[in-house]
Amino acid sequence: MDEKFWEKIYSLQENGEFEKIIKEIKKLPEDKLDMKLINVLSRAYINLEDFENALNTNLSFIGKAKEDVTNADIWLFSECGWICNEVRDFEQGLKYLLEAEKLGRDDEWLNTEIGQCLGRLERYEEAIKRLEKSLKLIEADEAENGDEKVNEKIFIVSELGYLHSVQGKNEEALKYFYTAKDLGRNDGWIYLHLYHNLKTTKGEEEALKYFEEQAKIEDKNPVLLEALGNIYMLEAANYEKAEKTFQKAFALSGDGQQLFNRGRALAALKKYEEAIEVLLQSR
C-alpha cells in the first residue's frame, strides 16, 4: 500500500477511530492483503473488544502470506492463542499456541501463555513445567543481553505461586509470592495470597504479625496498609486499628477507596455520624 494510505491508517489509530480502520481495510481486494494489514485489522477489532472477528481475521490468513509463510503462521497462531485466552477459551487457546510451537516458536512468551492455559485447565504439573522453562529462558536472555525482564518474571513467579497454592502446596507457594513481592509486585492480589498462605501454614497470628512488621518497614506503602486494614477488619475484628490504618493509607494516597474503607471501620465501631461523614466524602 502507498504512503498516503498508511498515513491515513496511522492517523485513525492515533484518534482511536478503529471502526474506520476496519472499513478502509475491508475496501481492499483480498489479493492486496498482507501480514501488516491483517495485523492492523485484527488489532482494530481487539480495540473494539470484537474478539470473534479478530480471531477470524487471523485464522483466515493462515498459509496465505506471500513471503516467509512459516513465521507469518507462527505469529497468527500465537495471536489466535492469545485472543482465546482473553475470552477465557483456554482449551482452544492451548491448541493454537501448540500449533505455533510445532512451527518452531519456543520462547518465554509462548511457554508462559501455554503455562497459563494449562493452569486454567487444572493441568497444574504441566503448567508448572512450562513456567519454570519460561524463567530459564528469561535468565538465559538476561545473561546474554543484560536487560532484566522484571515484569515478565513477576508474572511468572506469581503464576507459579498460584499454581502451588491451589494444590495446597502452601510453603512452596509462599516462596514464589515472596519473590514476586521482592521483585516489586505491590497490589491487593499479592497481599491476599501472601496472607492466605501464611495463615494456612503458620496460623492467623503469625500471618497478622508478618503484615504488621511489613507495614512498619514499608510505612509509606498505602497498598500494603489497605491490606493490613482489611485483615484487621475481616480476621482480627480490630476495628479501631483498621480505622487508623485506613486513615493513614488515605493520607498517603488520597485514594477515595481508603475513605470508604475507613467508613466501614467507623460503622463497625458504631460511630455512625462520623462514618456517614467519611462515606459522603469518599463519594
PDB file of N, CA and C in Angstrom, residues 131-168:
ATOM      1  N   LEU A 131       6.132 -22.935  32.972  1.00  0.00           N
ATOM      2  CA  LEU A 131       6.504 -21.657  33.582  1.00  0.00           C
ATOM      3  C   LEU A 131       7.941 -21.690  34.096  1.00  0.00           C
ATOM      4  N   GLU A 132       8.359 -22.823  34.616  1.00  0.00           N
ATOM      5  CA  GLU A 132       9.757 -22.960  35.037  1.00  0.00           C
ATOM      6  C   GLU A 132      10.689 -22.834  33.828  1.00  0.00           C
ATOM      7  N   LYS A 133      10.259 -23.389  32.697  1.00  0.00           N
ATOM      8  CA  LYS A 133      11.037 -23.243  31.461  1.00  0.00           C
ATOM      9  C   LYS A 133      11.110 -21.772  31.052  1.00  0.00           C
ATOM     10  N   SER A 134       9.992 -21.050  31.197  1.00  0.00           N
ATOM     11  CA  SER A 134       9.973 -19.617  30.866  1.00  0.00           C
ATOM     12  C   SER A 134      10.996 -18.849  31.697  1.00  0.00           C
ATOM     13  N   LEU A 135      11.073 -19.161  32.987  1.00  0.00           N
ATOM     14  CA  LEU A 135      12.050 -18.493  33.846  1.00  0.00           C
ATOM     15  C   LEU A 135      13.473 -18.757  33.381  1.00  0.00           C
ATOM     16  N   LYS A 136      13.748 -19.995  32.986  1.00  0.00           N
ATOM     17  CA  LYS A 136      15.090 -20.335  32.495  1.00  0.00           C
ATOM     18  C   LYS A 136      15.410 -19.576  31.210  1.00  0.00           C
ATOM     19  N   LEU A 137      14.418 -19.454  30.341  1.00  0.00           N
ATOM     20  CA  LEU A 137      14.618 -18.717  29.092  1.00  0.00           C
ATOM     21  C   LEU A 137      14.885 -17.241  29.365  1.00  0.00           C
ATOM     22  N   ILE A 138      14.192 -16.667  30.360  1.00  0.00           N
ATOM     23  CA  ILE A 138      14.427 -15.278  30.743  1.00  0.00           C
ATOM     24  C   ILE A 138      15.833 -15.101  31.293  1.00  0.00           C
ATOM     25  N   GLU A 139      16.231 -16.008  32.167  1.00  0.00           N
ATOM     26  CA  GLU A 139      17.574 -15.928  32.766  1.00  0.00           C
ATOM     27  C   GLU A 139      18.658 -16.019  31.693  1.00  0.00           C
ATOM     28  N   ALA A 140      18.460 -16.894  30.714  1.00  0.00           N
ATOM     29  CA  ALA A 140      19.426 -17.030  29.622  1.00  0.00           C
ATOM     30  C   ALA A 140      19.482 -15.742  28.789  1.00  0.00           C
ATOM     31  N   ASP A 141      18.305 -15.163  28.548  1.00  0.00           N
ATOM     32  CA  ASP A 141      18.244 -13.920  27.765  1.00  0.00           C
ATOM     33  C   ASP A 141      18.889 -12.765  28.524  1.00  0.00           C
ATOM     34  N   GLU A 142      18.656 -12.706  29.833  1.00  0.00           N
ATOM     35  CA  GLU A 142      19.264 -11.644  30.648  1.00  0.00           C
ATOM     36  C   GLU A 142      20.778 -11.773  30.672  1.00  0.00           C
ATOM     37  N   ALA A 143      21.261 -13.013  30.770  1.00  0.00           N
ATOM     38  CA  ALA A 143      22.707 -13.241  30.790  1.00  0.00           C
ATOM     39  C   ALA A 143      23.344 -12.826  29.476  1.00  0.00           C
ATOM     40  N   GLU A 144      22.589 -13.017  28.380  1.00  0.00           N
ATOM     41  CA  GLU A 144      23.133 -12.699  27.060  1.00  0.00           C
ATOM     42  C   GLU A 144      23.041 -11.213  26.739  1.00  0.00           C
ATOM     43  N   ASN A 145      21.906 -10.604  27.097  1.00  0.00           N
ATOM     44  CA  ASN A 145      21.659  -9.212  26.681  1.00  0.00           C
ATOM     45  C   ASN A 145      21.777  -8.184  27.803  1.00  0.00           C
ATOM     46  N   GLY A 146      21.748  -8.643  29.040  1.00  0.00           N
ATOM     47  CA  GLY A 146      21.924  -7.727  30.166  1.00  0.00           C
ATOM     48  C   GLY A 146      20.692  -6.960  30.574  1.00  0.00           C
ATOM     49  N   ASP A 147      19.570  -7.136  29.858  1.00  0.00           N
ATOM     50  CA  ASP A 147      18.337  -6.424  30.208  1.00  0.00           C
ATOM     51  C   ASP A 147      17.483  -7.299  31.127  1.00  0.00           C
ATOM     52  N   GLU A 148      17.158  -6.754  32.294  1.00  0.00           N
ATOM     53  CA  GLU A 148      16.363  -7.523  33.249  1.00  0.00           C
ATOM     54  C   GLU A 148      14.878  -7.407  32.915  1.00  0.00           C
ATOM     55  N   LYS A 149      14.217  -8.539  32.756  1.00  0.00           N
ATOM     56  CA  LYS A 149      12.795  -8.578  32.421  1.00  0.00           C
ATOM     57  C   LYS A 149      11.982  -8.733  33.702  1.00  0.00           C
ATOM     58  N   VAL A 150      11.883  -7.657  34.448  1.00  0.00           N
ATOM     59  CA  VAL A 150      11.261  -7.710  35.775  1.00  0.00           C
ATOM     60  C   VAL A 150       9.782  -8.042  35.686  1.00  0.00           C
ATOM     61  N   ASN A 151       9.048  -7.344  34.826  1.00  0.00           N
ATOM     62  CA  ASN A 151       7.598  -7.558  34.754  1.00  0.00           C
ATOM     63  C   ASN A 151       7.253  -8.984  34.346  1.00  0.00           C
ATOM     64  N   GLU A 152       8.022  -9.530  33.398  1.00  0.00           N
ATOM     65  CA  GLU A 152       7.782 -10.898  32.970  1.00  0.00           C
ATOM     66  C   GLU A 152       8.020 -11.871  34.116  1.00  0.00           C
ATOM     67  N   LYS A 153       9.097 -11.639  34.867  1.00  0.00           N
ATOM     68  CA  LYS A 153       9.396 -12.531  35.995  1.00  0.00           C
ATOM     69  C   LYS A 153       8.339 -12.419  37.087  1.00  0.00           C
ATOM     70  N   ILE A 154       7.863 -11.217  37.346  1.00  0.00           N
ATOM     71  CA  ILE A 154       6.812 -11.032  38.351  1.00  0.00           C
ATOM     72  C   ILE A 154       5.574 -11.847  37.970  1.00  0.00           C
ATOM     73  N   PHE A 155       5.188 -11.766  36.696  1.00  0.00           N
ATOM     74  CA  PHE A 155       4.001 -12.507  36.256  1.00  0.00           C
ATOM     75  C   PHE A 155       4.203 -14.006  36.420  1.00  0.00           C
ATOM     76  N   ILE A 156       5.357 -14.496  35.989  1.00  0.00           N
ATOM     77  CA  ILE A 156       5.599 -15.942  36.010  1.00  0.00           C
ATOM     78  C   ILE A 156       5.663 -16.474  37.433  1.00  0.00           C
ATOM     79  N   VAL A 157       6.412 -15.812  38.318  1.00  0.00           N
ATOM     80  CA  VAL A 157       6.517 -16.334  39.685  1.00  0.00           C
ATOM     81  C   VAL A 157       5.189 -16.198  40.429  1.00  0.00           C
ATOM     82  N   SER A 158       4.401 -15.179  40.082  1.00  0.00           N
ATOM     83  CA  SER A 158       3.063 -15.065  40.669  1.00  0.00           C
ATOM     84  C   SER A 158       2.198 -16.247  40.251  1.00  0.00           C
ATOM     85  N   GLU A 159       2.258 -16.602  38.961  1.00  0.00           N
ATOM     86  CA  GLU A 159       1.512 -17.757  38.465  1.00  0.00           C
ATOM     87  C   GLU A 159       1.979 -19.051  39.135  1.00  0.00           C
ATOM     88  N   LEU A 160       3.292 -19.191  39.287  1.00  0.00           N
ATOM     89  CA  LEU A 160       3.823 -20.386  39.938  1.00  0.00           C
ATOM     90  C   LEU A 160       3.344 -20.471  41.393  1.00  0.00           C
ATOM     91  N   GLY A 161       3.325 -19.334  42.068  1.00  0.00           N
ATOM     92  CA  GLY A 161       2.800 -19.308  43.429  1.00  0.00           C
ATOM     93  C   GLY A 161       1.345 -19.732  43.475  1.00  0.00           C
ATOM     94  N   TYR A 162       0.555 -19.192  42.552  1.00  0.00           N
ATOM     95  CA  TYR A 162      -0.874 -19.522  42.496  1.00  0.00           C
ATOM     96  C   TYR A 162      -1.087 -21.012  42.229  1.00  0.00           C
ATOM     97  N   LEU A 163      -0.316 -21.570  41.286  1.00  0.00           N
ATOM     98  CA  LEU A 163      -0.485 -22.976  40.922  1.00  0.00           C
ATOM     99  C   LEU A 163      -0.122 -23.912  42.077  1.00  0.00           C
ATOM    100  N   HIS A 164       0.882 -23.542  42.852  1.00  0.00           N
ATOM    101  CA  HIS A 164       1.213 -24.346  44.038  1.00  0.00           C
ATOM    102  C   HIS A 164       0.147 -24.169  45.127  1.00  0.00           C
ATOM    103  N   SER A 165      -0.345 -22.956  45.253  1.00  0.00           N
ATOM    104  CA  SER A 165      -1.335 -22.674  46.291  1.00  0.00           C
ATOM    105  C   SER A 165      -2.627 -23.458  46.077  1.00  0.00           C
ATOM    106  N   VAL A 166      -3.117 -23.486  44.834  1.00  0.00           N
ATOM    107  CA  VAL A 166      -4.388 -24.179  44.580  1.00  0.00           C
ATOM    108  C   VAL A 166      -4.257 -25.683  44.774  1.00  0.00           C
ATOM    109  N   GLN A 167      -3.029 -26.177  44.778  1.00  0.00           N
ATOM    110  CA  GLN A 167      -2.809 -27.601  45.054  1.00  0.00           C
ATOM    111  C   GLN A 167      -2.545 -27.875  46.538  1.00  0.00           C
ATOM    112  N   GLY A 168      -2.609 -26.817  47.358  1.00  0.00           N
ATOM    113  CA  GLY A 168      -2.368 -26.975  48.782  1.00  0.00           C
ATOM    114  C   GLY A 168      -0.907 -27.021  49.158  1.00  0.00           C
TER     115      GLY A 168
END
